[in-house]
Short mmCIF file of C-alpha atoms in Angstrom, two decimals:
data_model
loop_
_atom_site.label_atom_id
_atom_site.label_comp_id
_atom_site.label_asym_id
_atom_site.label_seq_id
_atom_site.Cartn_x
_atom_site.Cartn_y
_atom_site.Cartn_z
CA MET B 1 -18.36 -14.66 -45.10
CA ASN B 2 -21.68 -13.93 -46.25
CA LYS B 3 -22.64 -11.73 -48.57
CA PHE B 4 -25.23 -10.02 -50.39
CA CYS B 5 -25.56 -7.71 -53.59
CA ILE B 6 -28.34 -5.43 -53.90
CA SER B 7 -29.43 -3.70 -57.06
CA LYS B 8 -28.44 0.44 -56.84
CA SER B 9 -32.05 0.98 -57.49
CA CYS B 10 -33.52 -0.03 -54.56
CA GLY B 11 -31.01 3.29 -53.32
CA VAL B 12 -28.95 3.67 -50.16
CA ARG B 13 -32.48 4.29 -47.54
CA SER B 14 -33.29 0.68 -48.41
CA ILE B 15 -29.77 -0.98 -48.24
CA MET B 16 -29.17 0.56 -45.16
CA LEU B 17 -32.83 -0.76 -43.60
CA LEU B 18 -31.77 -4.20 -45.11
CA THR B 19 -28.33 -3.69 -43.34
CA ALA B 20 -29.91 -3.00 -40.37
CA PHE B 21 -32.02 -5.69 -40.77
CA LEU B 22 -29.31 -8.74 -41.54
CA PHE B 23 -26.94 -7.53 -38.98
CA PRO B 24 -29.22 -6.32 -36.01
CA ILE B 25 -26.23 -5.82 -33.82
CA ALA B 26 -25.33 -2.78 -34.98
CA THR B 27 -25.23 -1.19 -38.91
CA SER B 28 -21.73 0.36 -37.95
CA ALA B 29 -20.37 -3.45 -38.30
CA VAL B 30 -21.03 -3.63 -42.07
CA VAL B 31 -19.26 -2.20 -45.10
CA VAL B 32 -21.55 -1.21 -48.34
CA ILE B 33 -19.56 -0.76 -51.32
CA PRO B 34 -20.84 0.10 -54.62
CA ILE B 35 -19.76 -2.23 -57.47
CA ASP B 36 -21.02 -1.14 -61.23
CA ASP B 37 -24.70 -1.68 -60.84
CA MET B 38 -24.49 -3.37 -57.39
CA PHE B 39 -24.08 -2.86 -53.55
CA LEU B 40 -21.56 -5.49 -51.97
CA ILE B 41 -22.53 -5.40 -48.37
CA LEU B 42 -19.85 -7.09 -46.09
CA PRO B 43 -19.60 -8.08 -42.34
CA THR B 44 -16.54 -6.21 -40.37
CA LYS B 45 -15.86 -6.97 -36.98
CA SER B 46 -18.54 -7.23 -34.67
CA PRO B 47 -19.40 -5.42 -31.46
CA SER B 48 -18.00 -6.67 -28.42
CA THR B 49 -20.45 -9.24 -27.22
CA GLU B 50 -19.33 -8.63 -23.44
CA PRO B 51 -21.22 -4.86 -22.53
CA ILE B 52 -18.33 -1.90 -22.54
CA GLN B 53 -18.68 0.50 -19.22
CA ASP B 54 -18.84 4.21 -19.25
CA THR B 55 -15.44 4.00 -16.82
CA SER B 56 -12.07 2.25 -16.28
CA TYR B 57 -13.16 1.91 -13.20
CA ARG B 58 -16.58 -0.48 -14.01
CA ASN B 59 -14.66 -2.30 -16.52
CA PHE B 60 -12.27 -4.03 -14.28
CA LYS B 61 -13.58 -3.49 -10.46
CA GLU B 62 -17.56 -3.99 -11.88
CA ILE B 63 -17.19 -6.75 -14.03
CA GLY B 64 -17.80 -9.64 -11.72
CA LEU B 65 -14.16 -10.44 -11.84
CA ASN B 66 -12.75 -13.21 -9.26
CA PRO B 67 -9.24 -13.96 -8.19
CA GLN B 68 -7.38 -15.79 -11.51
CA THR B 69 -4.82 -18.09 -12.77
CA LEU B 70 -2.65 -15.70 -14.30
CA PRO B 71 -0.23 -16.85 -17.22
CA ASN B 72 2.74 -14.42 -15.96
CA TRP B 73 3.49 -11.63 -13.42
CA ALA B 74 3.10 -8.20 -15.19
CA ASP B 75 3.31 -4.67 -14.52
CA ALA B 76 0.15 -3.89 -16.39
CA ARG B 77 -2.82 -6.15 -16.59
CA ALA B 78 -6.52 -5.51 -17.93
CA TYR B 79 -9.36 -7.22 -18.78
CA GLY B 80 -12.44 -7.11 -21.70
CA SER B 81 -13.48 -9.47 -24.37
CA PHE B 82 -10.77 -8.20 -26.61
CA SER B 83 -11.30 -11.17 -29.15
CA GLY B 84 -15.02 -10.49 -29.45
CA SER B 85 -15.37 -13.71 -28.16
CA GLY B 86 -17.54 -12.60 -24.77
CA HIS B 87 -15.18 -13.66 -22.49
CA THR B 88 -12.80 -12.01 -20.13
CA ASP B 89 -9.81 -11.75 -22.00
CA LEU B 90 -6.63 -10.69 -20.48
CA PHE B 91 -3.97 -8.17 -21.24
CA THR B 92 -0.61 -7.96 -19.75
CA ALA B 93 2.47 -5.29 -20.26
CA SER B 94 5.56 -6.92 -18.76
CA LEU B 95 8.41 -5.36 -17.49
CA THR B 96 11.97 -6.53 -19.27
CA TYR B 97 14.66 -4.59 -17.09
CA TRP B 98 15.28 -4.21 -13.99
CA PRO B 99 16.74 -3.79 -11.85
CA PRO B 100 17.94 -0.14 -13.12
CA THR B 101 21.36 0.06 -14.33
CA THR B 102 21.28 3.07 -17.13
CA PRO B 103 18.49 4.39 -18.91
CA ALA B 104 20.38 3.07 -22.05
CA GLU B 105 20.06 -0.69 -20.87
CA ALA B 106 16.42 -0.50 -20.29
CA THR B 107 14.60 -2.50 -22.77
CA PRO B 108 10.61 -2.01 -23.95
CA SER B 109 8.39 -4.05 -21.74
CA VAL B 110 6.12 -6.86 -24.15
CA PHE B 111 2.35 -6.16 -24.78
CA GLN B 112 0.32 -9.81 -24.83
CA PHE B 113 -3.44 -10.64 -25.36
CA TRP B 114 -4.58 -14.10 -23.12
CA LEU B 115 -7.78 -16.01 -24.57
CA LYS B 116 -9.52 -16.94 -22.10
CA GLN B 117 -10.22 -20.52 -22.11
CA ALA B 118 -13.47 -22.72 -20.92
CA ASP B 119 -11.45 -24.24 -17.93
CA GLY B 120 -10.20 -20.59 -17.13
CA THR B 121 -6.79 -21.02 -18.32
CA PHE B 122 -5.44 -18.23 -20.59
CA ILE B 123 -3.66 -18.94 -24.07
CA GLU B 124 -1.53 -16.39 -25.62
CA ASP B 125 -3.17 -14.70 -28.62
CA LYS B 126 0.02 -13.19 -31.14
CA HIS B 127 -2.63 -12.10 -33.87
CA LEU B 128 -3.86 -9.30 -31.93
CA LEU B 129 -0.97 -7.91 -31.71
CA SER B 130 1.77 -7.18 -35.02
CA SER B 131 4.32 -6.20 -32.42
CA ASN B 132 4.39 -6.91 -28.43
CA GLU B 133 7.10 -4.32 -28.07
CA GLY B 134 5.60 -1.80 -25.59
CA CYS B 135 6.49 1.27 -23.36
CA ILE B 136 9.77 0.75 -20.94
CA HIS B 137 8.09 0.99 -17.52
CA PRO B 138 4.27 0.29 -17.95
CA ARG B 139 2.32 0.93 -14.66
CA LYS B 140 -1.35 0.60 -15.43
CA ALA B 141 -3.53 -0.46 -17.87
CA VAL B 142 -6.96 0.74 -17.94
CA VAL B 143 -10.11 0.01 -20.60
CA ALA B 144 -12.54 2.07 -22.18
CA ASP B 145 -14.29 2.45 -25.90
CA PHE B 146 -12.03 5.54 -26.75
CA ASN B 147 -12.66 5.29 -30.49
CA LEU B 148 -16.85 4.50 -29.82
CA ASP B 149 -16.62 1.33 -32.18
CA GLY B 150 -18.46 -1.02 -29.79
CA HIS B 151 -14.72 -2.54 -28.79
CA PRO B 152 -12.55 -2.29 -25.49
CA ASP B 153 -9.41 -0.31 -26.06
CA ILE B 154 -6.70 -0.31 -23.96
CA PHE B 155 -4.61 3.22 -22.26
CA VAL B 156 -1.43 2.18 -20.28
CA ALA B 157 0.23 4.93 -18.63
CA CYS B 158 3.86 4.60 -18.69
CA HIS B 159 6.83 6.35 -16.66
CA GLY B 160 9.86 5.10 -18.12
CA TRP B 161 13.19 4.42 -16.63
CA ASP B 162 12.49 4.20 -12.84
CA ALA B 163 15.60 5.87 -11.54
CA PRO B 164 17.28 9.28 -11.51
CA PRO B 165 17.26 10.97 -13.73
CA PHE B 166 13.38 10.15 -14.56
CA PRO B 167 13.50 10.78 -17.91
CA GLY B 168 9.53 10.06 -18.74
CA GLU B 169 7.69 8.55 -21.45
CA ASN B 170 4.69 9.00 -23.72
CA ASN B 171 1.85 7.04 -22.12
CA LYS B 172 0.81 4.14 -25.28
CA ILE B 173 -2.95 3.24 -26.35
CA LEU B 174 -3.63 0.15 -27.91
CA LEU B 175 -6.78 0.86 -30.28
CA SER B 176 -9.51 -1.80 -31.78
CA GLN B 177 -9.02 -1.91 -35.69
CA THR B 178 -11.71 -2.91 -38.07
CA ASP B 179 -9.52 -6.14 -39.11
CA SER B 180 -9.97 -7.32 -35.38
CA THR B 181 -6.37 -6.50 -34.63
CA TYR B 182 -4.69 -3.84 -32.08
CA LEU B 183 -3.58 -0.74 -33.12
CA VAL B 184 -0.28 0.54 -30.68
CA LYS B 185 1.01 3.97 -30.69
CA ASN B 186 1.56 6.97 -28.06
CA ALA B 187 -1.20 8.03 -26.75
CA SER B 188 -0.23 11.79 -26.85
CA LYS B 189 2.52 14.24 -27.09
CA ASP B 190 3.10 14.51 -22.99
CA ILE B 191 6.32 12.64 -21.99
CA GLY B 192 6.09 12.09 -17.79
CA PHE B 193 6.63 9.63 -14.62
CA PHE B 194 2.71 8.14 -15.41
CA HIS B 195 2.08 6.45 -12.50
CA SER B 196 -1.60 6.03 -13.17
CA VAL B 197 -5.03 6.96 -14.98
CA ALA B 198 -8.19 6.50 -14.53
CA ALA B 199 -10.75 6.88 -18.12
CA ALA B 200 -14.29 8.50 -17.75
CA ASP B 201 -16.08 11.17 -20.37
CA LEU B 202 -15.48 14.16 -18.78
CA ASN B 203 -16.32 16.98 -20.96
CA GLY B 204 -19.39 15.60 -22.50
CA ASP B 205 -18.12 14.53 -25.70
CA ASP B 206 -19.47 10.63 -24.83
CA TYR B 207 -15.25 10.19 -25.88
CA PRO B 208 -13.44 8.79 -22.42
CA ASP B 209 -10.54 10.86 -21.80
CA VAL B 210 -8.13 10.14 -18.75
CA ILE B 211 -7.25 11.74 -15.76
CA VAL B 212 -3.21 10.94 -15.25
CA ALA B 213 -0.96 11.13 -12.10
CA ASN B 214 2.26 12.41 -12.73
CA ASN B 215 4.55 13.70 -9.44
CA PHE B 216 6.83 15.38 -11.58
CA ASP B 217 4.49 17.48 -13.44
CA PRO B 218 3.85 21.08 -11.14
CA GLU B 219 0.45 20.01 -11.44
CA SER B 220 0.92 16.25 -9.85
CA VAL B 221 -2.47 15.03 -11.88
CA PHE B 222 -4.43 16.32 -14.70
CA VAL B 223 -6.57 15.69 -17.40
CA LEU B 224 -5.65 14.36 -21.29
CA LEU B 225 -8.97 15.13 -23.46
CA ASN B 226 -9.79 12.57 -26.06
CA ASP B 227 -9.94 14.76 -29.54
CA GLY B 228 -12.39 11.23 -30.99
CA ASN B 229 -9.73 9.70 -32.80
CA GLY B 230 -7.91 7.46 -29.99
CA SER B 231 -5.44 10.43 -29.42
CA PHE B 232 -4.94 12.89 -26.46
CA TYR B 233 -4.22 16.51 -25.75
CA ARG B 234 -3.69 18.21 -22.53
CA GLU B 235 -6.57 20.42 -21.29
CA SER B 236 -5.57 23.91 -20.96
CA ILE B 237 -7.33 25.10 -17.82
CA SER B 238 -7.16 22.17 -14.88
CA ARG B 239 -10.30 21.43 -13.75
CA LEU B 240 -8.69 19.94 -10.61
CA PRO B 241 -8.38 22.25 -7.04
CA SER B 242 -4.61 23.95 -6.67
CA SER B 243 -4.30 22.34 -3.13
CA ILE B 244 -3.00 18.92 -4.60
CA TYR B 245 0.01 20.81 -6.98
CA GLY B 246 3.08 19.89 -6.67
CA LYS B 247 2.73 16.95 -4.12
CA ASN B 248 3.77 13.25 -4.88
CA TYR B 249 0.29 11.86 -6.40
CA PHE B 250 0.67 8.03 -7.82
CA SER B 251 -2.61 6.75 -7.79
CA VAL B 252 -5.80 8.46 -9.46
CA GLU B 253 -9.44 6.84 -9.41
CA LEU B 254 -12.53 8.10 -10.82
CA VAL B 255 -16.03 6.45 -9.50
CA ASP B 256 -18.75 7.50 -7.55
CA ILE B 257 -18.43 7.76 -4.16
CA ASN B 258 -21.89 9.59 -2.45
CA GLY B 259 -24.28 7.59 -4.76
CA ASP B 260 -25.33 10.32 -6.42
CA GLU B 261 -24.26 9.24 -10.38
CA LYS B 262 -21.08 11.36 -10.64
CA LEU B 263 -17.64 10.53 -10.87
CA ASP B 264 -15.57 11.68 -8.12
CA ILE B 265 -11.99 11.69 -7.93
CA LEU B 266 -9.81 9.74 -5.24
CA LEU B 267 -5.79 10.71 -5.01
CA GLY B 268 -3.00 8.52 -3.30
CA GLY B 269 0.47 8.77 -2.73
CA HIS B 270 3.19 9.11 -0.66
CA GLU B 271 1.66 10.82 2.51
CA TRP B 272 4.71 11.28 4.47
CA GLU B 273 5.97 13.31 1.81
CA GLY B 274 2.88 15.35 1.87
CA ALA B 275 0.50 14.00 -0.61
CA ASN B 276 -2.43 13.39 1.50
CA THR B 277 -5.18 10.77 0.49
CA VAL B 278 -7.54 12.75 -0.45
CA ALA B 279 -11.34 12.24 -2.21
CA ILE B 280 -12.39 15.21 -4.43
CA ILE B 281 -16.31 15.29 -4.77
CA ASN B 282 -17.95 16.31 -7.92
CA PRO B 283 -19.75 19.22 -7.57
CA GLY B 284 -22.24 18.03 -10.75
CA SER B 285 -20.22 19.56 -13.58
CA ASN B 286 -16.62 17.52 -13.75
CA ASP B 287 -14.97 20.59 -12.57
CA PHE B 288 -13.43 20.05 -9.24
CA SER B 289 -11.24 23.15 -9.12
CA GLY B 290 -13.41 25.15 -6.61
CA ILE B 291 -13.59 21.80 -4.44
CA THR B 292 -11.67 21.57 -1.19
CA PRO B 293 -10.59 17.64 -0.82
CA THR B 294 -11.82 15.88 2.16
CA ILE B 295 -8.34 14.18 4.00
CA ILE B 296 -9.16 10.24 3.90
CA PRO B 297 -7.08 9.38 7.42
CA PRO B 298 -3.33 8.35 7.16
CA VAL B 299 -2.05 4.97 8.56
CA SER B 300 1.44 5.43 9.98
CA ASN B 301 3.89 3.37 8.38
CA GLU B 302 1.97 2.56 5.36
CA GLY B 303 1.94 5.61 3.32
CA VAL B 304 2.49 4.49 -0.08
CA VAL B 305 -1.67 3.93 -1.54
CA LEU B 306 -1.86 2.06 -4.87
CA ASP B 307 -5.48 1.56 -5.11
CA PHE B 308 -8.66 2.25 -4.25
CA VAL B 309 -12.45 0.46 -4.05
CA VAL B 310 -15.80 1.94 -3.11
CA THR B 311 -18.78 -0.57 -2.31
CA ARG B 312 -21.89 0.07 -0.91
CA ASN B 313 -24.29 -2.06 1.35
CA ASP B 314 -27.24 -1.52 4.13
CA GLU B 315 -24.56 -0.25 6.61
CA GLY B 316 -23.39 2.44 4.52
CA ILE B 317 -20.83 3.47 1.90
CA ASP B 318 -17.01 2.33 1.91
CA ILE B 319 -13.79 3.34 0.64
CA TRP B 320 -11.32 0.76 0.79
CA ILE B 321 -7.32 1.82 -0.12
CA LEU B 322 -5.04 -0.49 -0.70
CA ARG B 323 -1.48 0.67 0.61
CA THR B 324 2.03 -0.68 0.98
CA SER B 325 4.85 0.34 3.55
CA GLY B 326 6.57 4.11 3.32
CA GLY B 327 7.39 6.76 5.75
CA ASP B 328 9.26 4.65 8.15
CA GLY B 329 12.34 3.49 6.00
CA THR B 330 10.78 1.15 4.46
CA PHE B 331 9.51 0.49 0.79
CA TYR B 332 6.82 -1.33 -0.73
CA GLN B 333 7.66 -4.24 1.67
CA SER B 334 3.97 -4.52 3.26
CA ARG B 335 0.61 -5.19 2.35
CA THR B 336 -1.95 -3.54 3.80
CA VAL B 337 -6.16 -2.33 2.80
CA GLN B 338 -7.93 0.02 5.11
CA LYS B 339 -11.40 0.53 5.11
CA VAL B 340 -13.05 4.09 5.45
CA ASN B 341 -16.61 4.87 6.04
CA TRP B 342 -18.22 7.56 4.11
CA PRO B 343 -19.11 10.20 4.55
CA SER B 344 -17.55 9.79 8.67
CA LEU B 345 -14.26 8.43 7.41
CA VAL B 346 -14.08 6.07 10.60
CA SER B 347 -11.42 4.01 9.44
CA THR B 348 -9.79 0.08 10.45
CA ILE B 349 -7.56 -1.88 9.52
CA PRO B 350 -8.85 -5.40 8.20
CA LEU B 351 -5.28 -6.42 6.99
CA ASN B 352 -1.99 -5.80 7.52
CA GLU B 353 0.90 -7.66 6.75
CA ARG B 354 4.71 -7.10 6.64
CA PRO B 355 7.04 -8.23 5.38
CA GLU B 356 5.34 -8.91 2.81
CA ARG B 357 4.81 -8.42 -1.16
CA TRP B 358 3.05 -5.43 -1.94
CA VAL B 359 -0.26 -6.35 -4.45
CA PRO B 360 -0.95 -3.74 -7.07
CA TRP B 361 -4.50 -3.90 -7.09
CA ILE B 362 -7.66 -4.64 -5.43
CA ILE B 363 -11.40 -5.68 -6.53
CA PRO B 364 -14.42 -6.33 -5.01
CA SER B 365 -15.89 -10.29 -5.68
CA ILE B 366 -17.87 -12.50 -4.75
CA LEU B 367 -16.67 -15.84 -3.44
CA ASN B 368 -18.88 -18.55 -2.28
CA LYS B 369 -21.97 -16.07 -1.88
CA GLY B 370 -19.53 -14.35 0.05
CA LYS B 371 -18.77 -10.85 -0.42
CA PHE B 372 -15.02 -9.76 -0.01
CA ILE B 373 -11.98 -7.59 -1.19
CA THR B 374 -9.77 -9.64 -3.02
CA THR B 375 -7.52 -9.29 -6.11
CA ASP B 376 -7.38 -10.49 -9.48
CA ASN B 377 -4.36 -12.69 -8.94
CA ALA B 378 -5.11 -15.85 -6.56
CA ALA B 379 -1.95 -16.37 -6.10
CA ASP B 380 -2.03 -13.16 -4.00
CA GLY B 381 -3.85 -15.04 -1.45
CA VAL B 382 -5.76 -11.67 -0.48
CA THR B 383 -9.49 -12.57 0.94
CA ILE B 384 -10.91 -9.61 2.82
CA PRO B 385 -14.41 -9.90 4.36
CA GLN B 386 -16.56 -6.84 2.93
#
């Protein structure tokens, strides 16, 4: 490691100017330590060489990801340059109990980092985590720079033991540290059945907040604000419309639907139980409480809504909705993709396979110069022309 000792007579301002010259990526990438009559300048962990976007949607669906050959099946996955190499590495959270028997037998999931290799494969990195013990039941992992240190962090939505009495659990956050490792801790004091999460700055302080879906909560979907240190607290007054309260919503996304550069909300859950799939358009203030949600056309017998993608082309805007079976006596026994034009709400079903194993996420992708809706898992075999 290079180091430079500079006389204190140069002054702190001169030292910081020299620091910026020596380490132009970011002056926050060094530590200046006074020792006797000298300054010791030490490089620390450099910011990620892969740009971190301002929303979790962009950090997953707009990074040019194609279907991957994954090292394992995981209940939650996230992508980013976690090693700082500039490659798109992988984070997985994998369930260790199933089927549910008693809550006492619900063992913690396994958190793992996987480094992307030049040949496209992944190799586990066991140095980024001091312990790989995760929450009981991870459901979705999203990436954002929650502590604004220039490195990707991960928020994991967790819902605990998946059977009555559904005790719930804390969400987890993995925060990047100056020694290049990740600290795992509870994201907030809230305990719930958290099925989904999306991240973006909602209160204007530059720190990414999260919106979470917890169908056992009276509000169903609510915002956890970032305190600036990677811990979260529930906002006291909801910014969401009361019409969604008490509904079985399990999927949430923050994405600009109408192209006005404001983040809108997409919500989905169990349609046959009264949780309409809806788009909630941002009035410009990130306060959605006075907005009447736009109802997306339902799909008969495919009433479990899992994920969303928004695409734009010369013909307009499309919302792609990933679904699986529900409402006809079956549950999670199909893979269905709905395409809804915005704002006309004209709906088509380009994919409806049953019985078939459900898939958790969809992504937009370019394959052989063609635009497709696919998944991050090559084993799924899903490719739908846009």
